[in-house]
Amino acid sequence: MQILVTGGAGFIGSNLAERLLSEGHHVVVLDNLDPYYDLGIKEHNLSACSKASSNRFEFVEGSTTDEELVEDVVATHDIDVIFQEASKAGVRTSVEQPKDYNESNINGIVNVLEAAADQDVKRVVNASSSSVYGVPEYLPYDEDHPNYPKSPYAVTKLAAEHYCNVYDDLRGVPTVNLRYFTVYGPRMRPNMAISNFVSRCLNDEPPIIYGDGEQTRDFTYIDDVVEANLVLLETDAADGETMNIGSNDNISIRELAEYVVDETGADVDIIHDEAKDADARHTHADVSKAEELIDYEPSTDIREGVSRFIDWYEANREWYEPLVRNS
């Protein structure tokens, strides 16, 4: 198939693009190389895609906010399916720059959906976020849980979902919204709890927890996220739907930090800093809907996944660590 992965130089997008290439598909990555973190990581991500298949891979530098570019890429490459991974990341940063997030995350998805409608794309799979839930009325979150977004980032993600639903209903563009729950794994972006904890512990520095550490997260391993997306190439069972993609488990940030300390053998004491605005207190996914519609079954629990990430980090430390610590 001819597949467009927007945001394909990023963590999730590049892992997805690389797997699609290994499956024999032709992949176009559209990415604006936003320097939200060190671009050296994105350059390595693109290199991994090129190594997977140089003759079935193309990189286009540009933004989904460029309407003419998006239309041209979709039309000239005769795109079958679009994986919309492009998004301005960062819950905390969005509080300071709400207009930038609105421009990138809302205008971007509208341009993608317009191009999909004009060119009869078979499906648009939109990367959404557990942040749309906000304050929990109950846990685990199912898809019927009310939405109380606590940051501009979360608002843009929820708006993007609604745009997908509208284009599905009014323009006949098959769309699926996948609500990711804190994705982690090889090549993950540096300013996340797991990458920070591992980096600091491997350098005999104490992990820093923001707040009391009792907040909990449903961490989802990258391979499980990629598998959920790949299934949507083969089935229309989820068209028009919104689904949680999580691990079906959660862990406190304190427990996570303690586990990283133990696994790395660091002789350090955990330290605490002031809690950050807009961070969710708890997340936990009910993935039964995804199980029913696409046979989604998360295969990697947090401890196994963190151990894998530590092994990967150590094997790739020469290039990855300087970029993590500079971001």
mmCIF file of N, CA and C in Angstrom, residues 205-317:
data_model
loop_
_atom_site.group_PDB
_atom_site.id
_atom_site.type_symbol
_atom_site.label_atom_id
_atom_site.label_comp_id
_atom_site.label_asym_id
_atom_site.label_seq_id
_atom_site.Cartn_x
_atom_site.Cartn_y
_atom_site.Cartn_z
ATOM 1 N N GLU A 205 22.993 9.681 38.987
ATOM 2 C CA GLU A 205 22.290 10.878 39.421
ATOM 3 C C GLU A 205 20.895 10.480 39.878
ATOM 4 N N PRO A 206 20.358 11.106 40.908
ATOM 5 C CA PRO A 206 19.045 10.689 41.418
ATOM 6 C C PRO A 206 17.926 11.060 40.451
ATOM 7 N N PRO A 207 16.964 10.168 40.243
ATOM 8 C CA PRO A 207 15.787 10.543 39.462
ATOM 9 C C PRO A 207 14.982 11.608 40.194
ATOM 10 N N ILE A 208 14.415 12.533 39.435
ATOM 11 C CA ILE A 208 13.635 13.623 40.014
ATOM 12 C C ILE A 208 12.157 13.375 39.745
ATOM 13 N N ILE A 209 11.374 13.343 40.812
ATOM 14 C CA ILE A 209 9.925 13.188 40.704
ATOM 15 C C ILE A 209 9.278 14.541 40.956
ATOM 16 N N TYR A 210 8.389 14.935 40.071
ATOM 17 C CA TYR A 210 7.657 16.187 40.257
ATOM 18 C C TYR A 210 6.363 15.884 41.009
ATOM 19 N N GLY A 211 6.256 16.390 42.220
ATOM 20 C CA GLY A 211 5.115 16.092 43.069
ATOM 21 C C GLY A 211 5.443 14.985 44.048
ATOM 22 N N ASP A 212 4.389 14.371 44.596
ATOM 23 C CA ASP A 212 4.599 13.391 45.661
ATOM 24 C C ASP A 212 4.928 11.989 45.163
ATOM 25 N N GLY A 213 4.795 11.766 43.848
ATOM 26 C CA GLY A 213 5.115 10.458 43.295
ATOM 27 C C GLY A 213 3.984 9.459 43.362
ATOM 28 N N GLU A 214 2.860 9.854 43.966
ATOM 29 C CA GLU A 214 1.720 8.943 44.065
ATOM 30 C C GLU A 214 0.826 8.997 42.830
ATOM 31 N N GLN A 215 1.102 9.937 41.927
ATOM 32 C CA GLN A 215 0.360 9.956 40.669
ATOM 33 C C GLN A 215 0.675 8.676 39.878
ATOM 34 N N THR A 216 -0.296 8.187 39.135
ATOM 35 C CA THR A 216 -0.128 6.921 38.420
ATOM 36 C C THR A 216 -0.286 7.132 36.916
ATOM 37 N N ARG A 217 0.376 6.243 36.149
ATOM 38 C CA ARG A 217 0.309 6.303 34.696
ATOM 39 C C ARG A 217 0.110 4.904 34.132
ATOM 40 N N ASP A 218 -0.613 4.874 33.032
ATOM 41 C CA ASP A 218 -0.762 3.663 32.233
ATOM 42 C C ASP A 218 0.252 3.797 31.099
ATOM 43 N N PHE A 219 1.435 3.200 31.264
ATOM 44 C CA PHE A 219 2.497 3.291 30.262
ATOM 45 C C PHE A 219 2.310 2.192 29.214
ATOM 46 N N THR A 220 2.396 2.576 27.940
ATOM 47 C CA THR A 220 2.127 1.644 26.838
ATOM 48 C C THR A 220 3.381 1.468 25.995
ATOM 49 N N TYR A 221 3.818 0.236 25.832
ATOM 50 C CA TYR A 221 5.048 -0.031 25.081
ATOM 51 C C TYR A 221 4.825 0.207 23.592
ATOM 52 N N ILE A 222 5.839 0.755 22.943
ATOM 53 C CA ILE A 222 5.714 1.191 21.556
ATOM 54 C C ILE A 222 5.270 0.063 20.625
ATOM 55 N N ASP A 223 5.738 -1.160 20.847
ATOM 56 C CA ASP A 223 5.366 -2.263 19.948
ATOM 57 C C ASP A 223 3.863 -2.513 19.966
ATOM 58 N N ASP A 224 3.230 -2.348 21.122
ATOM 59 C CA ASP A 224 1.781 -2.546 21.212
ATOM 60 C C ASP A 224 1.035 -1.466 20.440
ATOM 61 N N VAL A 225 1.529 -0.237 20.497
ATOM 62 C CA VAL A 225 0.919 0.856 19.739
ATOM 63 C C VAL A 225 1.047 0.616 18.242
ATOM 64 N N VAL A 226 2.229 0.197 17.805
ATOM 65 C CA VAL A 226 2.446 -0.083 16.384
ATOM 66 C C VAL A 226 1.506 -1.186 15.905
ATOM 67 N N GLU A 227 1.367 -2.238 16.694
ATOM 68 C CA GLU A 227 0.481 -3.348 16.307
ATOM 69 C C GLU A 227 -0.956 -2.870 16.146
ATOM 70 N N ALA A 228 -1.418 -2.017 17.049
ATOM 71 C CA ALA A 228 -2.794 -1.509 16.958
ATOM 72 C C ALA A 228 -3.005 -0.748 15.657
ATOM 73 N N ASN A 229 -2.014 0.021 15.252
ATOM 74 C CA ASN A 229 -2.124 0.762 13.994
ATOM 75 C C ASN A 229 -2.100 -0.165 12.787
ATOM 76 N N LEU A 230 -1.229 -1.164 12.807
ATOM 77 C CA LEU A 230 -1.091 -2.056 11.655
ATOM 78 C C LEU A 230 -2.383 -2.809 11.360
ATOM 79 N N VAL A 231 -3.089 -3.206 12.415
ATOM 80 C CA VAL A 231 -4.346 -3.936 12.218
ATOM 81 C C VAL A 231 -5.330 -3.113 11.389
ATOM 82 N N LEU A 232 -5.263 -1.793 11.509
ATOM 83 C CA LEU A 232 -6.222 -0.921 10.835
ATOM 84 C C LEU A 232 -5.968 -0.802 9.334
ATOM 85 N N LEU A 233 -4.893 -1.412 8.847
ATOM 86 C CA LEU A 233 -4.706 -1.528 7.399
ATOM 87 C C LEU A 233 -5.597 -2.616 6.813
ATOM 88 N N GLU A 234 -6.039 -3.525 7.664
ATOM 89 C CA GLU A 234 -6.686 -4.742 7.188
ATOM 90 C C GLU A 234 -8.166 -4.834 7.523
ATOM 91 N N THR A 235 -8.676 -3.942 8.356
ATOM 92 C CA THR A 235 -10.066 -4.055 8.778
ATOM 93 C C THR A 235 -10.754 -2.703 8.805
ATOM 94 N N ASP A 236 -12.048 -2.716 8.520
ATOM 95 C CA ASP A 236 -12.857 -1.501 8.658
ATOM 96 C C ASP A 236 -13.734 -1.570 9.908
ATOM 97 N N ALA A 237 -13.446 -2.530 10.783
ATOM 98 C CA ALA A 237 -14.290 -2.757 11.961
ATOM 99 C C ALA A 237 -14.294 -1.575 12.915
ATOM 100 N N ALA A 238 -13.246 -0.741 12.854
ATOM 101 C CA ALA A 238 -13.152 0.383 13.789
ATOM 102 C C ALA A 238 -13.426 1.723 13.122
ATOM 103 N N ASP A 239 -13.829 1.726 11.860
ATOM 104 C CA ASP A 239 -14.089 2.997 11.182
ATOM 105 C C ASP A 239 -15.164 3.783 11.924
ATOM 106 N N GLY A 240 -14.894 5.060 12.128
ATOM 107 C CA GLY A 240 -15.824 5.924 12.839
ATOM 108 C C GLY A 240 -15.753 5.811 14.347
ATOM 109 N N GLU A 241 -14.786 5.044 14.854
ATOM 110 C CA GLU A 241 -14.712 4.775 16.290
ATOM 111 C C GLU A 241 -13.518 5.476 16.940
ATOM 112 N N THR A 242 -13.607 5.608 18.262
ATOM 113 C CA THR A 242 -12.524 6.114 19.097
ATOM 114 C C THR A 242 -12.199 5.042 20.131
ATOM 115 N N MET A 243 -10.911 4.703 20.252
ATOM 116 C CA MET A 243 -10.523 3.580 21.110
ATOM 117 C C MET A 243 -9.315 3.928 21.965
ATOM 118 N N ASN A 244 -9.310 3.418 23.177
ATOM 119 C CA ASN A 244 -8.134 3.509 24.038
ATOM 120 C C ASN A 244 -7.078 2.502 23.602
ATOM 121 N N ILE A 245 -5.820 2.948 23.574
ATOM 122 C CA ILE A 245 -4.702 2.047 23.350
ATOM 123 C C ILE A 245 -3.750 2.224 24.530
ATOM 124 N N GLY A 246 -3.871 1.300 25.478
ATOM 125 C CA GLY A 246 -3.067 1.368 26.687
ATOM 126 C C GLY A 246 -2.519 0.002 27.037
ATOM 127 N N SER A 247 -2.024 -0.134 28.255
ATOM 128 C CA SER A 247 -1.407 -1.392 28.680
ATOM 129 C C SER A 247 -2.332 -2.234 29.533
ATOM 130 N N ASN A 248 -3.478 -1.665 29.901
ATOM 131 C CA ASN A 248 -4.419 -2.341 30.796
ATOM 132 C C ASN A 248 -3.860 -2.480 32.216
ATOM 133 N N ASP A 249 -2.883 -1.652 32.553
ATOM 134 C CA ASP A 249 -2.243 -1.691 33.866
ATOM 135 C C ASP A 249 -1.746 -0.281 34.175
ATOM 136 N N ASN A 250 -1.357 -0.019 35.403
ATOM 137 C CA ASN A 250 -0.725 1.262 35.701
ATOM 138 C C ASN A 250 0.240 1.108 36.865
ATOM 139 N N ILE A 251 1.035 2.167 37.091
ATOM 140 C CA ILE A 251 2.068 2.137 38.114
ATOM 141 C C ILE A 251 2.249 3.562 38.626
ATOM 142 N N SER A 252 2.587 3.706 39.893
ATOM 143 C CA SER A 252 2.849 5.046 40.418
ATOM 144 C C SER A 252 4.222 5.513 39.936
ATOM 145 N N ILE A 253 4.390 6.815 39.835
ATOM 146 C CA ILE A 253 5.674 7.368 39.410
ATOM 147 C C ILE A 253 6.760 7.012 40.421
ATOM 148 N N ARG A 254 6.402 6.969 41.684
ATOM 149 C CA ARG A 254 7.368 6.570 42.721
ATOM 150 C C ARG A 254 7.840 5.133 42.490
ATOM 151 N N GLU A 255 6.908 4.222 42.254
ATOM 152 C CA GLU A 255 7.276 2.828 41.994
ATOM 153 C C GLU A 255 8.129 2.713 40.738
ATOM 154 N N LEU A 256 7.794 3.489 39.724
ATOM 155 C CA LEU A 256 8.563 3.473 38.481
ATOM 156 C C LEU A 256 10.007 3.896 38.734
ATOM 157 N N ALA A 257 10.182 5.000 39.464
ATOM 158 C CA ALA A 257 11.528 5.480 39.761
ATOM 159 C C ALA A 257 12.316 4.442 40.566
ATOM 160 N N GLU A 258 11.659 3.823 41.528
ATOM 161 C CA GLU A 258 12.330 2.807 42.345
ATOM 162 C C GLU A 258 12.752 1.616 41.485
ATOM 163 N N TYR A 259 11.909 1.240 40.540
ATOM 164 C CA TYR A 259 12.233 0.106 39.675
ATOM 165 C C TYR A 259 13.437 0.434 38.795
ATOM 166 N N VAL A 260 13.477 1.649 38.245
ATOM 167 C CA VAL A 260 14.612 2.045 37.404
ATOM 168 C C VAL A 260 15.898 2.064 38.226
ATOM 169 N N VAL A 261 15.831 2.579 39.451
ATOM 170 C CA VAL A 261 17.004 2.576 40.331
ATOM 171 C C VAL A 261 17.504 1.150 40.540
ATOM 172 N N ASP A 262 16.596 0.227 40.834
ATOM 173 C CA ASP A 262 16.973 -1.169 41.074
ATOM 174 C C ASP A 262 17.563 -1.810 39.827
ATOM 175 N N GLU A 263 16.915 -1.596 38.673
ATOM 176 C CA GLU A 263 17.349 -2.253 37.434
ATOM 177 C C GLU A 263 18.698 -1.735 36.949
ATOM 178 N N THR A 264 18.980 -0.473 37.179
ATOM 179 C CA THR A 264 20.253 0.094 36.741
ATOM 180 C C THR A 264 21.361 -0.092 37.769
ATOM 181 N N GLY A 265 20.985 -0.459 38.993
ATOM 182 C CA GLY A 265 21.967 -0.620 40.048
ATOM 183 C C GLY A 265 22.531 0.685 40.565
ATOM 184 N N ALA A 266 21.824 1.792 40.328
ATOM 185 C CA ALA A 266 22.311 3.099 40.756
ATOM 186 C C ALA A 266 22.261 3.226 42.273
ATOM 187 N N ASP A 267 23.304 3.809 42.831
ATOM 188 C CA ASP A 267 23.359 4.047 44.278
ATOM 189 C C ASP A 267 22.939 5.491 44.532
ATOM 190 N N VAL A 268 21.635 5.737 44.424
ATOM 191 C CA VAL A 268 21.105 7.099 44.529
ATOM 192 C C VAL A 268 19.807 7.082 45.324
ATOM 193 N N ASP A 269 19.449 8.231 45.841
ATOM 194 C CA ASP A 269 18.167 8.421 46.516
ATOM 195 C C ASP A 269 17.267 9.288 45.626
ATOM 196 N N ILE A 270 16.038 8.899 45.523
ATOM 197 C CA ILE A 270 15.071 9.664 44.726
ATOM 198 C C ILE A 270 14.827 11.015 45.378
ATOM 199 N N ILE A 271 14.748 12.053 44.550
ATOM 200 C CA ILE A 271 14.446 13.383 45.085
ATOM 201 C C ILE A 271 13.146 13.891 44.462
ATOM 202 N N HIS A 272 12.521 14.841 45.135
ATOM 203 C CA HIS A 272 11.238 15.386 44.694
ATOM 204 C C HIS A 272 11.381 16.868 44.378
ATOM 205 N N ASP A 273 10.595 17.308 43.415
ATOM 206 C CA ASP A 273 10.536 18.717 43.065
ATOM 207 C C ASP A 273 9.065 19.108 42.989
ATOM 208 N N GLU A 274 8.817 20.372 42.763
ATOM 209 C CA GLU A 274 7.454 20.890 42.743
ATOM 210 C C GLU A 274 6.642 20.284 41.609
ATOM 211 N N ALA A 275 5.399 19.955 41.876
ATOM 212 C CA ALA A 275 4.512 19.396 40.846
ATOM 213 C C ALA A 275 4.321 20.396 39.714
ATOM 214 N N LYS A 276 4.092 19.858 38.509
ATOM 215 C CA LYS A 276 3.915 20.685 37.320
ATOM 216 C C LYS A 276 2.434 20.903 37.023
ATOM 217 N N ASP A 277 2.097 22.112 36.578
ATOM 218 C CA ASP A 277 0.723 22.414 36.182
ATOM 219 C C ASP A 277 0.316 21.570 34.982
ATOM 220 N N ALA A 278 -0.947 21.242 34.903
ATOM 221 C CA ALA A 278 -1.589 20.576 33.759
ATOM 222 C C ALA A 278 -1.306 19.086 33.679
ATOM 223 N N ASP A 279 -0.455 18.547 34.546
ATOM 224 C CA ASP A 279 -0.220 17.110 34.539
ATOM 225 C C ASP A 279 -1.426 16.381 35.135
ATOM 226 N N ALA A 280 -1.844 15.313 34.491
ATOM 227 C CA ALA A 280 -2.937 14.503 35.024
ATOM 228 C C ALA A 280 -2.475 13.778 36.287
ATOM 229 N N ARG A 281 -3.384 13.598 37.219
ATOM 230 C CA ARG A 281 -3.047 12.905 38.458
ATOM 231 C C ARG A 281 -2.963 11.400 38.237
ATOM 232 N N HIS A 282 -3.919 10.850 37.513
ATOM 233 C CA HIS A 282 -3.946 9.415 37.271
ATOM 234 C C HIS A 282 -4.413 9.131 35.845
ATOM 235 N N THR A 283 -3.849 8.081 35.250
ATOM 236 C CA THR A 283 -4.385 7.551 33.999
ATOM 237 C C THR A 283 -4.401 6.027 34.077
ATOM 238 N N HIS A 284 -5.418 5.445 33.497
ATOM 239 C CA HIS A 284 -5.540 3.986 33.461
ATOM 240 C C HIS A 284 -6.565 3.651 32.376
ATOM 241 N N ALA A 285 -6.166 2.839 31.422
ATOM 242 C CA ALA A 285 -7.010 2.576 30.254
ATOM 243 C C ALA A 285 -7.833 1.303 30.394
ATOM 244 N N ASP A 286 -9.084 1.411 30.039
ATOM 245 C CA ASP A 286 -9.919 0.245 29.763
ATOM 246 C C ASP A 286 -9.802 0.000 28.258
ATOM 247 N N VAL A 287 -9.193 -1.102 27.854
ATOM 248 C CA VAL A 287 -8.955 -1.361 26.430
ATOM 249 C C VAL A 287 -9.918 -2.400 25.863
ATOM 250 N N SER A 288 -11.015 -2.638 26.561
ATOM 251 C CA SER A 288 -11.940 -3.691 26.112
ATOM 252 C C SER A 288 -12.557 -3.386 24.753
ATOM 253 N N LYS A 289 -12.760 -2.108 24.444
ATOM 254 C CA LYS A 289 -13.329 -1.768 23.142
ATOM 255 C C LYS A 289 -12.365 -2.129 22.022
ATOM 256 N N ALA A 290 -11.094 -1.800 22.192
ATOM 257 C CA ALA A 290 -10.089 -2.156 21.190
ATOM 258 C C ALA A 290 -9.925 -3.671 21.095
ATOM 259 N N GLU A 291 -10.031 -4.348 22.218
ATOM 260 C CA GLU A 291 -9.986 -5.813 22.198
ATOM 261 C C GLU A 291 -11.116 -6.375 21.347
ATOM 262 N N GLU A 292 -12.308 -5.809 21.512
ATOM 263 C CA GLU A 292 -13.487 -6.302 20.787
ATOM 264 C C GLU A 292 -13.411 -5.991 19.298
ATOM 265 N N LEU A 293 -12.990 -4.762 18.951
ATOM 266 C CA LEU A 293 -13.045 -4.342 17.549
ATOM 267 C C LEU A 293 -11.849 -4.790 16.727
ATOM 268 N N ILE A 294 -10.647 -4.763 17.306
ATOM 269 C CA ILE A 294 -9.453 -5.069 16.505
ATOM 270 C C ILE A 294 -8.565 -6.130 17.165
ATOM 271 N N ASP A 295 -9.113 -6.858 18.138
ATOM 272 C CA ASP A 295 -8.352 -7.906 18.834
ATOM 273 C C ASP A 295 -7.073 -7.363 19.470
ATOM 274 N N TYR A 296 -7.140 -6.141 19.950
ATOM 275 C CA TYR A 296 -5.966 -5.545 20.588
ATOM 276 C C TYR A 296 -5.678 -6.231 21.905
ATOM 277 N N GLU A 297 -4.421 -6.612 22.090
ATOM 278 C CA GLU A 297 -4.024 -7.265 23.331
ATOM 279 C C GLU A 297 -2.626 -6.789 23.706
ATOM 280 N N PRO A 298 -2.511 -5.849 24.654
ATOM 281 C CA PRO A 298 -1.181 -5.374 25.045
ATOM 282 C C PRO A 298 -0.329 -6.526 25.565
ATOM 283 N N SER A 299 0.920 -6.580 25.091
ATOM 284 C CA SER A 299 1.755 -7.747 25.373
ATOM 285 C C SER A 299 2.913 -7.459 26.323
ATOM 286 N N THR A 300 3.144 -6.180 26.649
ATOM 287 C CA THR A 300 4.334 -5.822 27.417
ATOM 288 C C THR A 300 3.942 -5.013 28.643
ATOM 289 N N ASP A 301 4.195 -5.557 29.840
ATOM 290 C CA ASP A 301 3.897 -4.787 31.041
ATOM 291 C C ASP A 301 5.031 -3.801 31.312
ATOM 292 N N ILE A 302 4.796 -2.883 32.236
ATOM 293 C CA ILE A 302 5.708 -1.761 32.424
ATOM 294 C C ILE A 302 7.095 -2.223 32.855
ATOM 295 N N ARG A 303 7.185 -3.207 33.716
ATOM 296 C CA ARG A 303 8.504 -3.626 34.193
ATOM 297 C C ARG A 303 9.303 -4.305 33.074
ATOM 298 N N GLU A 304 8.659 -5.149 32.323
ATOM 299 C CA GLU A 304 9.344 -5.768 31.190
ATOM 300 C C GLU A 304 9.761 -4.708 30.176
ATOM 301 N N GLY A 305 8.858 -3.767 29.896
ATOM 302 C CA GLY A 305 9.152 -2.727 28.922
ATOM 303 C C GLY A 305 10.285 -1.824 29.359
ATOM 304 N N VAL A 306 10.309 -1.450 30.633
ATOM 305 C CA VAL A 306 11.396 -0.603 31.134
ATOM 306 C C VAL A 306 12.728 -1.348 31.056
ATOM 307 N N SER A 307 12.727 -2.631 31.375
ATOM 308 C CA SER A 307 13.960 -3.415 31.271
ATOM 309 C C SER A 307 14.458 -3.451 29.827
ATOM 310 N N ARG A 308 13.544 -3.608 28.885
ATOM 311 C CA ARG A 308 13.927 -3.584 27.472
ATOM 312 C C ARG A 308 14.501 -2.230 27.081
ATOM 313 N N PHE A 309 13.864 -1.166 27.588
ATOM 314 C CA PHE A 309 14.341 0.173 27.245
ATOM 315 C C PHE A 309 15.727 0.415 27.825
ATOM 316 N N ILE A 310 15.982 -0.033 29.035
ATOM 317 C CA ILE A 310 17.305 0.127 29.633
ATOM 318 C C ILE A 310 18.353 -0.596 28.785
ATOM 319 N N ASP A 311 18.031 -1.827 28.357
ATOM 320 C CA ASP A 311 18.961 -2.575 27.499
ATOM 321 C C ASP A 311 19.220 -1.826 26.198
ATOM 322 N N TRP A 312 18.143 -1.302 25.605
ATOM 323 C CA TRP A 312 18.300 -0.547 24.355
ATOM 324 C C TRP A 312 19.121 0.713 24.592
ATOM 325 N N TYR A 313 18.840 1.411 25.672
ATOM 326 C CA TYR A 313 19.560 2.646 25.995
ATOM 327 C C TYR A 313 21.063 2.358 26.083
ATOM 328 N N GLU A 314 21.417 1.308 26.817
ATOM 329 C CA GLU A 314 22.833 0.993 26.995
ATOM 330 C C GLU A 314 23.486 0.614 25.671
ATOM 331 N N ALA A 315 22.750 -0.092 24.802
ATOM 332 C CA ALA A 315 23.302 -0.479 23.502
ATOM 333 C C ALA A 315 23.449 0.710 22.561
ATOM 334 N N ASN A 316 22.642 1.745 22.768
ATOM 335 C CA ASN A 316 22.655 2.921 21.896
ATOM 336 C C ASN A 316 23.136 4.177 22.623
ATOM 337 N N ARG A 317 23.801 3.970 23.716
ATOM 338 C CA ARG A 317 24.153 5.081 24.604
ATOM 339 C C ARG A 317 25.036 6.124 23.930
#
